[in-house]
XYZ file of C-alpha atoms in Angstrom:
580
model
C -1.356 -10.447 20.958
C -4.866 -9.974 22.118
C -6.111 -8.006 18.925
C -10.108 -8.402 20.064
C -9.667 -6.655 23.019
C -11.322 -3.076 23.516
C -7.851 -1.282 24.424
C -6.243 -2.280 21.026
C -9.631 -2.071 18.874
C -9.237 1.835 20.108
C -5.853 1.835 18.973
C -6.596 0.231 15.498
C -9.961 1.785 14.671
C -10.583 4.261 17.014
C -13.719 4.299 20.176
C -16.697 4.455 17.715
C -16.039 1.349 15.990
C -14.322 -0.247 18.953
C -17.443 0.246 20.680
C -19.010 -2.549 18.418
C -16.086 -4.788 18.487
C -16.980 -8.368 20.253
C -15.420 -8.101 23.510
C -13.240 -11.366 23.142
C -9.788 -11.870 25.113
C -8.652 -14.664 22.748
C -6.016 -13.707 20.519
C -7.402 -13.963 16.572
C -5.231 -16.749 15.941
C -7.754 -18.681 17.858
C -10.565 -17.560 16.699
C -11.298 -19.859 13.671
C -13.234 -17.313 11.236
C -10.380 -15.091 11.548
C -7.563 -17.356 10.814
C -10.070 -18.112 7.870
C -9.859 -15.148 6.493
C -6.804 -14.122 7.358
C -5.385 -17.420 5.472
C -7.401 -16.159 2.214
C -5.837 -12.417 2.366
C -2.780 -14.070 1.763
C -3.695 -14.625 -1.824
C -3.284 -10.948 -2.527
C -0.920 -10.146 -0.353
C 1.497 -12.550 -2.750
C 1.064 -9.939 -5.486
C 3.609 -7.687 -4.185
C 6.089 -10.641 -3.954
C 6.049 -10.977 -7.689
C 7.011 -7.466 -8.462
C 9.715 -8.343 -5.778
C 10.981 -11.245 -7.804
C 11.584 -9.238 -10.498
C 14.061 -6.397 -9.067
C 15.837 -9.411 -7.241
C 16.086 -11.591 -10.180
C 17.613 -8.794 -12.773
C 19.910 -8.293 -10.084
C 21.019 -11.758 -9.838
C 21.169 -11.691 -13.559
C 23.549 -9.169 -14.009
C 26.017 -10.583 -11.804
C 25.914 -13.847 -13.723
C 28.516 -13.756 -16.686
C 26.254 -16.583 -18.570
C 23.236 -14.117 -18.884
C 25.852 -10.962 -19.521
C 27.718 -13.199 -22.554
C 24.116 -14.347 -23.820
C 22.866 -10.763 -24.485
C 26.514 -9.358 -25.539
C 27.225 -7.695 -21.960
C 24.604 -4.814 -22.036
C 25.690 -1.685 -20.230
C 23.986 2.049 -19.890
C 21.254 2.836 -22.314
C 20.727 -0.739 -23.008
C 20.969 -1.965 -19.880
C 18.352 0.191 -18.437
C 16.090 -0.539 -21.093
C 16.478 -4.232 -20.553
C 15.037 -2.990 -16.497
C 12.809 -0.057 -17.712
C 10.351 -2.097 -19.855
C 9.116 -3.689 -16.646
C 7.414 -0.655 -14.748
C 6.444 0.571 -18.651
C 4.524 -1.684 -19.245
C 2.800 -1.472 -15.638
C 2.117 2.224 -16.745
C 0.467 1.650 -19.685
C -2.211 -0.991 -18.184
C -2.784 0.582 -15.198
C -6.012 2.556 -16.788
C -7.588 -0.233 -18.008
C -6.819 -1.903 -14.661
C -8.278 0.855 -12.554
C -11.712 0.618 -15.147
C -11.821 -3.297 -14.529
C -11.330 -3.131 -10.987
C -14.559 -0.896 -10.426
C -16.569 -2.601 -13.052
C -15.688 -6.264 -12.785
C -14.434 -6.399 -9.176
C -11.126 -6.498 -7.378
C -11.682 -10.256 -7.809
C -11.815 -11.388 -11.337
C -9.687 -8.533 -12.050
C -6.669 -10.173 -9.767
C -7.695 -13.365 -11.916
C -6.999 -12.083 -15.488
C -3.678 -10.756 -14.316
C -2.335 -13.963 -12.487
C -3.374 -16.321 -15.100
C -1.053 -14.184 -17.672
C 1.906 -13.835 -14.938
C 2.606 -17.661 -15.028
C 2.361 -17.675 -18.564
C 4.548 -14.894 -19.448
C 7.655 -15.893 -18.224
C 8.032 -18.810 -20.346
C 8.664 -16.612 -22.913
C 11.403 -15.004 -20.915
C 12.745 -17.995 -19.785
C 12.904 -18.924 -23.287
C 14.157 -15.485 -25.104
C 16.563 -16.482 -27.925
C 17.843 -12.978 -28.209
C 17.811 -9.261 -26.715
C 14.477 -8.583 -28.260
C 12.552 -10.916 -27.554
C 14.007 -10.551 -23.723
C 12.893 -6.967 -23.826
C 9.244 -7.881 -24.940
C 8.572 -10.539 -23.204
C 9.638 -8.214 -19.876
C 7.430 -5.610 -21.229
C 4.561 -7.386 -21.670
C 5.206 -9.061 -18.080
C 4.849 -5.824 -16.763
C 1.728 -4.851 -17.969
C -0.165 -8.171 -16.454
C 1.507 -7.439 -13.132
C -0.046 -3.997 -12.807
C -3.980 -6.434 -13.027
C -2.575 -8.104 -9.847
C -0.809 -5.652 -7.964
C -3.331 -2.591 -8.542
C -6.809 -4.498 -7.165
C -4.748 -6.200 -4.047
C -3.744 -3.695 -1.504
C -7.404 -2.595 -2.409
C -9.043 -6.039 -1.953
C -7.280 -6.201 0.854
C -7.945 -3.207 2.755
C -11.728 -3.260 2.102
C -11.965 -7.336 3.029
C -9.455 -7.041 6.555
C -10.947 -7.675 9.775
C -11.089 -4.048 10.704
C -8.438 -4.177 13.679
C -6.632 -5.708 10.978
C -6.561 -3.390 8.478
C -3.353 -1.229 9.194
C -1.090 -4.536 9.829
C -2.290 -6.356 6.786
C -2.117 -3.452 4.243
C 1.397 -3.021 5.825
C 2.343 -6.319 5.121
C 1.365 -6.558 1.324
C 4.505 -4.488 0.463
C 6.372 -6.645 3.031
C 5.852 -9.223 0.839
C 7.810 -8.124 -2.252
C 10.709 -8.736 0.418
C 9.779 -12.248 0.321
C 9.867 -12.462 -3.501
C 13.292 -11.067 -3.835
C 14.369 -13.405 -1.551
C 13.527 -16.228 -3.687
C 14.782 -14.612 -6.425
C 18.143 -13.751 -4.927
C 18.597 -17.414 -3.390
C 17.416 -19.277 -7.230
C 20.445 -16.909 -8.908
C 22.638 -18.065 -6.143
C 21.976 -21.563 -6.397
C 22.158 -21.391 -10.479
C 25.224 -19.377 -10.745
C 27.498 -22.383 -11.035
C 25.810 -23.612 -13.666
C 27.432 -22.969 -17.024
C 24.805 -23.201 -19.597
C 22.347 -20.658 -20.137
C 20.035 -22.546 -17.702
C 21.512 -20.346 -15.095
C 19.558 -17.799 -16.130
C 16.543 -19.302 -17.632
C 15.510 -21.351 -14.414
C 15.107 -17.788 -12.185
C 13.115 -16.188 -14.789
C 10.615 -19.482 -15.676
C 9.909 -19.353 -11.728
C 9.031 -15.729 -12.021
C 5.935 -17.446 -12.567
C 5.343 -19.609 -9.519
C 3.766 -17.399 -6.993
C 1.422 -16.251 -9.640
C 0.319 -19.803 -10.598
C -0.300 -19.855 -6.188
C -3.061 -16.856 -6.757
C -4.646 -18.757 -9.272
C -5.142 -21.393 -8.035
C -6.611 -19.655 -4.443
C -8.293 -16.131 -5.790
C -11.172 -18.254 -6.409
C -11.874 -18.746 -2.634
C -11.180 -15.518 -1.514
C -14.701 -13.438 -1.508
C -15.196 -10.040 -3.173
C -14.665 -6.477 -1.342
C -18.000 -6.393 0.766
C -17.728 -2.424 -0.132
C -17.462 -2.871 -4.041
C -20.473 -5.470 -3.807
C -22.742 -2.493 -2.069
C -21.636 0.112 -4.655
C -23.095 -2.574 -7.605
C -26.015 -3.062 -5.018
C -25.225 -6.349 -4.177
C -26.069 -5.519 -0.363
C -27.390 -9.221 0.572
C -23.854 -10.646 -0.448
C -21.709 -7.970 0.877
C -23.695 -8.446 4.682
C -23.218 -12.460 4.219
C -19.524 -11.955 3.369
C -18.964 -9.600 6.403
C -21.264 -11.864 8.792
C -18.868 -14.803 7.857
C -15.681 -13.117 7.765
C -15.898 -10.754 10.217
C -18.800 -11.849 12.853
C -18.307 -15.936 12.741
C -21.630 -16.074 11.815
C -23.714 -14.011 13.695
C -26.324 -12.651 12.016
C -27.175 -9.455 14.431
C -23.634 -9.039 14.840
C -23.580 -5.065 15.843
C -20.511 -4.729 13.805
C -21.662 -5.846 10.788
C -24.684 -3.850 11.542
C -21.922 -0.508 12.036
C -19.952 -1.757 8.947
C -22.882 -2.176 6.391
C -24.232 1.310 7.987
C -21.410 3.281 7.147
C -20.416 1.641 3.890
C -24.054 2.402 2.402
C -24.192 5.976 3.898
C -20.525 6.808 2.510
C -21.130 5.205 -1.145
C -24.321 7.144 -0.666
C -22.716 10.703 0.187
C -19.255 9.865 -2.148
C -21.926 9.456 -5.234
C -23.566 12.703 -3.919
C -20.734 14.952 -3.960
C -18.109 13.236 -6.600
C -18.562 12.782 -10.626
C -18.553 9.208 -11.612
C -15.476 7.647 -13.319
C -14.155 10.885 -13.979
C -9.846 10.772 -13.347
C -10.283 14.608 -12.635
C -12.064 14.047 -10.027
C -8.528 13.376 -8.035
C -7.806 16.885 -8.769
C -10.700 18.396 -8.933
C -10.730 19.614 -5.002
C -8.529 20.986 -2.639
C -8.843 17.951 -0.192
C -8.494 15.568 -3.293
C -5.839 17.686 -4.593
C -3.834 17.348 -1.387
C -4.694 13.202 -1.452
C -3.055 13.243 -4.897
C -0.248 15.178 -3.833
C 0.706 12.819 -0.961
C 0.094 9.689 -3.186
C 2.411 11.398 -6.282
C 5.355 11.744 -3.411
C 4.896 8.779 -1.964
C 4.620 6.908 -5.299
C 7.355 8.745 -6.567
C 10.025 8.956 -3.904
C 9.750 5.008 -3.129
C 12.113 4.583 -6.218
C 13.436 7.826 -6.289
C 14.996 8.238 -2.683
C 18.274 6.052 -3.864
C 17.009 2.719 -2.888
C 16.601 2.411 -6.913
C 20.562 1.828 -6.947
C 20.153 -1.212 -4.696
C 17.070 -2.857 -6.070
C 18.158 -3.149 -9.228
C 22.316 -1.799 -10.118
C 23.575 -3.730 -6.862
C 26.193 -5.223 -8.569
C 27.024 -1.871 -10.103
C 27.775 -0.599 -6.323
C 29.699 -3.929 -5.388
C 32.180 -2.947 -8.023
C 32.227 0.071 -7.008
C 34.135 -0.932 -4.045
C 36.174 -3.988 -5.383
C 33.809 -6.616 -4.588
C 33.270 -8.318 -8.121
C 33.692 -12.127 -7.414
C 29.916 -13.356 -8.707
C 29.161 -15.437 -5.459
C 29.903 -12.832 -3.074
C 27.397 -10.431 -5.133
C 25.019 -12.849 -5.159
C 24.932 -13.689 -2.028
C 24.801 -10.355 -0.748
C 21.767 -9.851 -2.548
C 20.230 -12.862 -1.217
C 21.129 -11.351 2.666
C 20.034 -8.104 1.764
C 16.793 -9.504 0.720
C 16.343 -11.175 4.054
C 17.628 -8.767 6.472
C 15.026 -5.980 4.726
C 12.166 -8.571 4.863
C 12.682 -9.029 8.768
C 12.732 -4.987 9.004
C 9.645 -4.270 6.779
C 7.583 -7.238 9.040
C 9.038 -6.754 12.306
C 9.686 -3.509 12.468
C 7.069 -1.651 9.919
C 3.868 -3.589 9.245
C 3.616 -4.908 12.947
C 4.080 -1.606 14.615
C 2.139 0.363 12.177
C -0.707 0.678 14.191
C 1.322 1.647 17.608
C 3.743 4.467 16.295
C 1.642 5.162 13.407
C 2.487 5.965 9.689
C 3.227 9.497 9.682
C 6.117 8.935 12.941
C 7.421 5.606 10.728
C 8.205 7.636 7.231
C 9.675 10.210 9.598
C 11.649 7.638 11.404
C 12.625 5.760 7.686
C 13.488 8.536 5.798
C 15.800 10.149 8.884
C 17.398 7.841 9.074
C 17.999 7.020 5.516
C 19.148 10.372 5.654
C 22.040 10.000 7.893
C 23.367 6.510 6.485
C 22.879 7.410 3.121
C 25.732 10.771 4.195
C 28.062 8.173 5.708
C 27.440 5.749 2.389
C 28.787 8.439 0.364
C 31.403 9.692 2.208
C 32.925 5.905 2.872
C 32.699 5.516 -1.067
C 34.484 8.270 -1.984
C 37.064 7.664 0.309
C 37.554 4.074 -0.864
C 37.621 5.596 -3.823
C 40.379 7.675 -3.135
C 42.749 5.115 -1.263
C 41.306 1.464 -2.089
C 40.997 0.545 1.723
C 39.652 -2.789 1.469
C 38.285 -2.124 5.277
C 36.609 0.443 4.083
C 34.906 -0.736 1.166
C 33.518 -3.251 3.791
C 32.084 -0.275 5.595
C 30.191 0.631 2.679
C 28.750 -2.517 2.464
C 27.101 -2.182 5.744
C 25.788 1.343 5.040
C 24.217 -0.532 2.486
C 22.301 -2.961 4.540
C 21.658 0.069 7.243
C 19.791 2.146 4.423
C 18.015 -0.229 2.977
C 17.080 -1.481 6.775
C 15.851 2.465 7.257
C 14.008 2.174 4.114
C 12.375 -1.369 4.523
C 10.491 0.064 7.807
C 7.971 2.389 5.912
C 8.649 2.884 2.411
C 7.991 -0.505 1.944
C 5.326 -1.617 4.090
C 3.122 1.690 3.736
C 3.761 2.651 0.099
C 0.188 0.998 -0.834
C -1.133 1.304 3.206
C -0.767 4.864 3.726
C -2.419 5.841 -0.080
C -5.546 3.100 0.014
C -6.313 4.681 3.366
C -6.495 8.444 2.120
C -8.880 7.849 -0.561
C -12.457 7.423 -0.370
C -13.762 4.366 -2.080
C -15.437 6.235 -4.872
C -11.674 7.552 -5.905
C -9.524 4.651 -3.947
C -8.883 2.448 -7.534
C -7.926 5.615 -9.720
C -5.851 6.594 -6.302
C -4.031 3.715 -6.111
C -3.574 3.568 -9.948
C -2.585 7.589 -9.853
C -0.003 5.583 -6.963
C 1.451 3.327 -9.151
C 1.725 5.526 -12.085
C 3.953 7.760 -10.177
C 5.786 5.070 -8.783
C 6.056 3.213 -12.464
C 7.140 6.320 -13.919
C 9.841 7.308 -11.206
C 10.839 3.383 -11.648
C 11.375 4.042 -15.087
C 13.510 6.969 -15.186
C 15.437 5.416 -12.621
C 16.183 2.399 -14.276
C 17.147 4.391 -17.115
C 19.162 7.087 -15.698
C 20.770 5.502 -12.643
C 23.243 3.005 -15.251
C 24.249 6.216 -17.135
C 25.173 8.393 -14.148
C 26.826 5.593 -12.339
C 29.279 5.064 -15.156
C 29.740 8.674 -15.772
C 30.213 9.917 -12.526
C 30.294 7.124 -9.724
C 29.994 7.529 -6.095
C 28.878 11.376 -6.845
C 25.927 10.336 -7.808
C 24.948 9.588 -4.711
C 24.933 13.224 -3.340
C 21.791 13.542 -5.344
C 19.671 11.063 -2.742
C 21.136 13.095 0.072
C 19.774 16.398 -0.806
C 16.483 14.469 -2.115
C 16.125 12.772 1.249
C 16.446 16.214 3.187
C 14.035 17.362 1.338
C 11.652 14.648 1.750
C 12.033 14.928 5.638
C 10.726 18.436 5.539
C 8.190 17.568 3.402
C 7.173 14.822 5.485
C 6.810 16.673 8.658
C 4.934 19.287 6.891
C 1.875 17.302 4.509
C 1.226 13.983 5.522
C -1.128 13.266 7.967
C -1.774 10.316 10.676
C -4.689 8.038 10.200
C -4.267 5.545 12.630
C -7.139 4.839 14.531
C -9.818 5.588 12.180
C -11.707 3.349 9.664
C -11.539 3.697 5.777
C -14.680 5.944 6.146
C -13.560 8.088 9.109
C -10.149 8.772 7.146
C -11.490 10.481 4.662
C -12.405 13.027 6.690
C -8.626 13.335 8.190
C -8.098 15.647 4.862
C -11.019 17.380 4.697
C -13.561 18.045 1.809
C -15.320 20.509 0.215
C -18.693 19.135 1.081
C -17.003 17.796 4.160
C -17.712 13.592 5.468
C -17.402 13.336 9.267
C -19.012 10.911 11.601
C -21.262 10.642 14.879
C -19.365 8.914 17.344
C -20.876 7.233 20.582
C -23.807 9.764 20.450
C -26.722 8.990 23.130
C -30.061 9.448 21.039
C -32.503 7.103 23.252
C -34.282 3.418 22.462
C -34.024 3.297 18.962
C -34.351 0.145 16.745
C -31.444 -0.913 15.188
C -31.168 0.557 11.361
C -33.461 3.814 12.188
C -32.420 6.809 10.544
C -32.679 9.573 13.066
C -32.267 13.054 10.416
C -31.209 16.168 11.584
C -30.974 20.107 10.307
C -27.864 21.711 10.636
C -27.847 25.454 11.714
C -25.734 28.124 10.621
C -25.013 31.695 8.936
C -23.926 29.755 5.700
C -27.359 27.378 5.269
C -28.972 24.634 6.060
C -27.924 21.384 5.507
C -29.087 17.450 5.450
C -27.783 14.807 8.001
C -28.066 10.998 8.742
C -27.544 9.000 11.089
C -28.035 5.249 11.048
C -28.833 3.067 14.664
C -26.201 -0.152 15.081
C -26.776 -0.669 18.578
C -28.962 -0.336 21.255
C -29.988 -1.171 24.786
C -32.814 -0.730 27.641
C -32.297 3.260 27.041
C -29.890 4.035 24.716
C -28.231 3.857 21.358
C -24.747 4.443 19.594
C -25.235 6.155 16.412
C -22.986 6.668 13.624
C -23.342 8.556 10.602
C -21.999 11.373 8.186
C -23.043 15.008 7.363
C -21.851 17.298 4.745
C -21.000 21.022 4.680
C -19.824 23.449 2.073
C -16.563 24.488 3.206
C -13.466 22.543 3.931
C -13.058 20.893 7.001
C -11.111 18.242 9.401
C -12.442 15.642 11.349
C -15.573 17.197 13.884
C -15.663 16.603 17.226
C -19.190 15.626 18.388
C -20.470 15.434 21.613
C -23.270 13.573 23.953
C -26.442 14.098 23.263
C -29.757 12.817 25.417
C -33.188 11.786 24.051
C -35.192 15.017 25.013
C -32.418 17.278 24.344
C -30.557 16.462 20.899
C -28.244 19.607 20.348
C -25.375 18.105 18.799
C -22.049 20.593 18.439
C -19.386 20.481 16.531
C -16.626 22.922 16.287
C -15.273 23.510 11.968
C -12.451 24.695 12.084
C -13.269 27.678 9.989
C -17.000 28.625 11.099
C -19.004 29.293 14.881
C -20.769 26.383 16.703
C -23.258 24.837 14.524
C -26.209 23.250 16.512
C -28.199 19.865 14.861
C -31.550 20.082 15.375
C -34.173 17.506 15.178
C -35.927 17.967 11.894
């Protein structure tokens, strides 16, 4: 796949930064400082596989009568609490991770939390009773949320830009690929009958954590959180390495530090500093915080809940109860929803786009989850042993629906709608509403399944309806934009939007060419920065700011002796720029 190539930078980015894209036919696996840095992202993206681990491996635990006879065969209340304490204690550090993140880095942050994930689990691996179980899970929890909260970020704001959609994708992919290791160690333990059978899964919840540390350390810092601590000279070497091979008057890097510096510039203008209102405090933001509430929330509470972490509760549901079959249809299920969130989500995220793959998930979610219910409570009813096969495969079909967005794009999607003055408190804001929906789920779902069974399940179909329509109606597509253009795709009350491809004359590159915007409601500043010029022309990009809400502008051509820019808001007249 020729990712370099003009046609697919469009597709990725969109024209104005595809117009500064090196025109190179070589697919990035063979381009070196690509597959460099490509190599290092996978350091964070392995943060997601731990929290992965964990569903799988309480899953495999439950099925294994050795861990059920250990801790006196916990059911309901106890049971959940035993799961709950997990995403708790995610909740309760994910403040202090969202104030280290911005003030320490993505970086060191990431660091902290992976050098207390591999030592944590010891002290599950070695609980002597129910307690110390619970705590030790707890406190597990609230180190993952210092690796999992900086990564998608790191990520997003460190990706080759034509990368950015695939690679965000895949960090959720990735807690796929922990499960599966999870679900295969309980498989290959079950026949042991000591308690080892349970204590070797959870002392390996600490592997892929002791992987980060020993690679976060060669992974560089987010080139945009090195500008906004004015750190500009690193940030440019870290993008000229990463992202030009080298090249020092790269045009891209020229583009990238250009609109990084005007947007930190503009964000600090217009938004109060460290303040969490400030996700609330506008209509756009308002609307951000909205979509990243629902999309935080409804990952756990859409049904899949039931299947990452009461699977065994559904197998005996429908008379499968022997402990290798359940464990080793957790260990497929794990694979075959891997294959769909990498194959069919992250990889095409940037060809169908987000908003048409949650549509596509949660439809069909929709529908299988209906025929998953209806197969259930006719087992129920006549203990068809075909049918309780059925079910079975619904299973795999829902979670295959789900696995193609709701997985790939639950940190994608969010880390793209924020702008990078609110993007850590966004994504924490994510993850709190995703901890906390984790939490009652773990706690409810074990009481309602034993007091009312398959019924339950009606619940998640009228929830997934109404997620469809909700769908359709909020969330917006941000494919081919960058980080800085997106934020625009919302609007603002002192709106961002950017020049693209806008014909100015010989300028040198890094002139600031300043304008005057005219109109009934004022007059207002704007900036745009040179990163690229020839014999008789230039491409421009920069950002303005009005006082009303807006959506992305459309800008047009504009020559050397005539500059009359025009855009078209969508709620005032035809404003002209003038030269100041």
């Amino acid at each position: 796949m020729k990712l370099l190539e003009k046609k697919g930078a469009e597709t990725s980015v969109g024209t104005s930064l595809a117009a500064v894209v090196p025109q190179d036919t070589r697919p990035w696996y063979r381009v070196p400082h690509l597959v460099k840095l490509n190599i290092l992202l996978l350091v964070p993206l392995m943060s997601s596989a731990s929290i992965g681990y964990d569903g799988s491996m309480m899953n495999g635990l439950q099925t294994l009568p050795q861990w059920r006879e250990y801790f006196e065969n916990p059911t309901g209340a106890l049971l959940g609490a035993m799961n709950a304490v997990y995403p708790a204690g995610k909740i309760v550090a994910l403040f202090l991770v969202a104030f280290l993140s911005d003030r320490i880095g993505r970086k060191k942050t990431i660091s902290i939390g992976a050098l207390a994930c591999v030592a944590v689990p010891f002290m599950q691996g070695m609980s002597k009773n129910t307690s110390m179980f619970i705590a030790s899970r707890a406190l597990l929890g609230f180190f993952t949320s210092f690796i999992s909260q900086p990564s998608p970020i790191l990520i997003a704001e460190l990706a080759y830009p034509m990368h950015r959609g695939k690679l965000t994708a895949l960090y959720n992919t990735s807690f796929y690929l922990g499960g599966i290791i999870a679900a295969w160690c309980t498989y290959g333990t079950f026949k042991l009958e000591s308690t080892w059978s349970w204590r070797i899964p959870s002392l390996i919840q600490g592997l892929m954590p002791a992987l980060q540390v020993l690679g976060i350390y060669s992974v560089p810092e987010s080139p945009r959180w090195l500008v906004a601590q004015g750190r500009k000279t690193e940030a440019r070497q870290i993008l000229v390495k990463h992202h030009a091979g080298g090249d020092e008057f790269s045009a891209l890097v020229d583009f990238e530090m250009a609109e990084i510096e005007t947007a930190l510039t503009f964000e600090a203008d217009t938004l109060s500093q460290n303040s969490w209102l400030d996700l609330i405090r506008t209509p756009a933001n308002r609307k951000r915080s909205l979509i990243a509430f629902i999309v935080g929330w409804f990952t756990q509470w859409n049904g899949i809940n039931l299947v990452s972490y009461y699977l065994a509760l559904i197998l005996n549901t429908v008379g499968i109860t022997s402990v290798k079959e359940q464990t080793l249809i957790n260990a497929l299920l794990n694979v075959s929803n891997w294959l769909a969130a990498v194959f069919v989500g992250a990889l095409m995220v940037d060809r169908l786009g987000r908003r048409t793959l949650y549509l596509i998930s949660t439809g069909g979610m929709f529908i299988s989850y209906i025929i998953w219910t209806s197969l259930t409570g006719s087992f129920i009813a006549t203990n068809n042993a075909t049918i309780g096969k059925a079910v079975i495969v619904f299973v795999f079909i829902t979670n295959l629906f789900y696995a193609i967005a709701w997985s790939p794009l639950l940190q994608a999607y969010t880390v793209e709608l924020y702008p990078y003055t609110l993007r850590s408190r966004g994504i924490s804001f994510l993850y709190m509403s995703s901890f906390s929906a984790l939490v009652l789920a773990n706690q409810v779902n074990p009481i309602a399944m034993h007091s009312i069974g398959w019924k339950y399940y009606i619940l998640f179909c009228c929830t997934l309806l109404l997620l469809l329509v909700t769908i359709w109606f909020l969330f917006p597509e941000t494919k081919g934009h960058t980080l800085e253009e997106i934020v625009t795709s919302l609007g603002m009350d002192k709106c961002l939007g950017t020049w693209k491809n806008v014909l100015l004359g010989k300028r040198q590159k890094g002139t600031q060419l300043r304008w005057r915007e005219r109109n009934k409601g004022g007059v207002y500043a704007s900036v745009v920065t040179v990163s690229q010029s020839s014999a008789n022309w230039v491409l421009a990009t920069g950002y303005f700011s009005i006082t009303q809400d807006c959506d992305l502008l459309s800008v047009l051509w504009a020559s050397l002796f005539n500059v009359s820019l025009t855009f078209v808001p969508p709620t005032a007249e035809k404003v002209d720029l003038l030269p100041l």
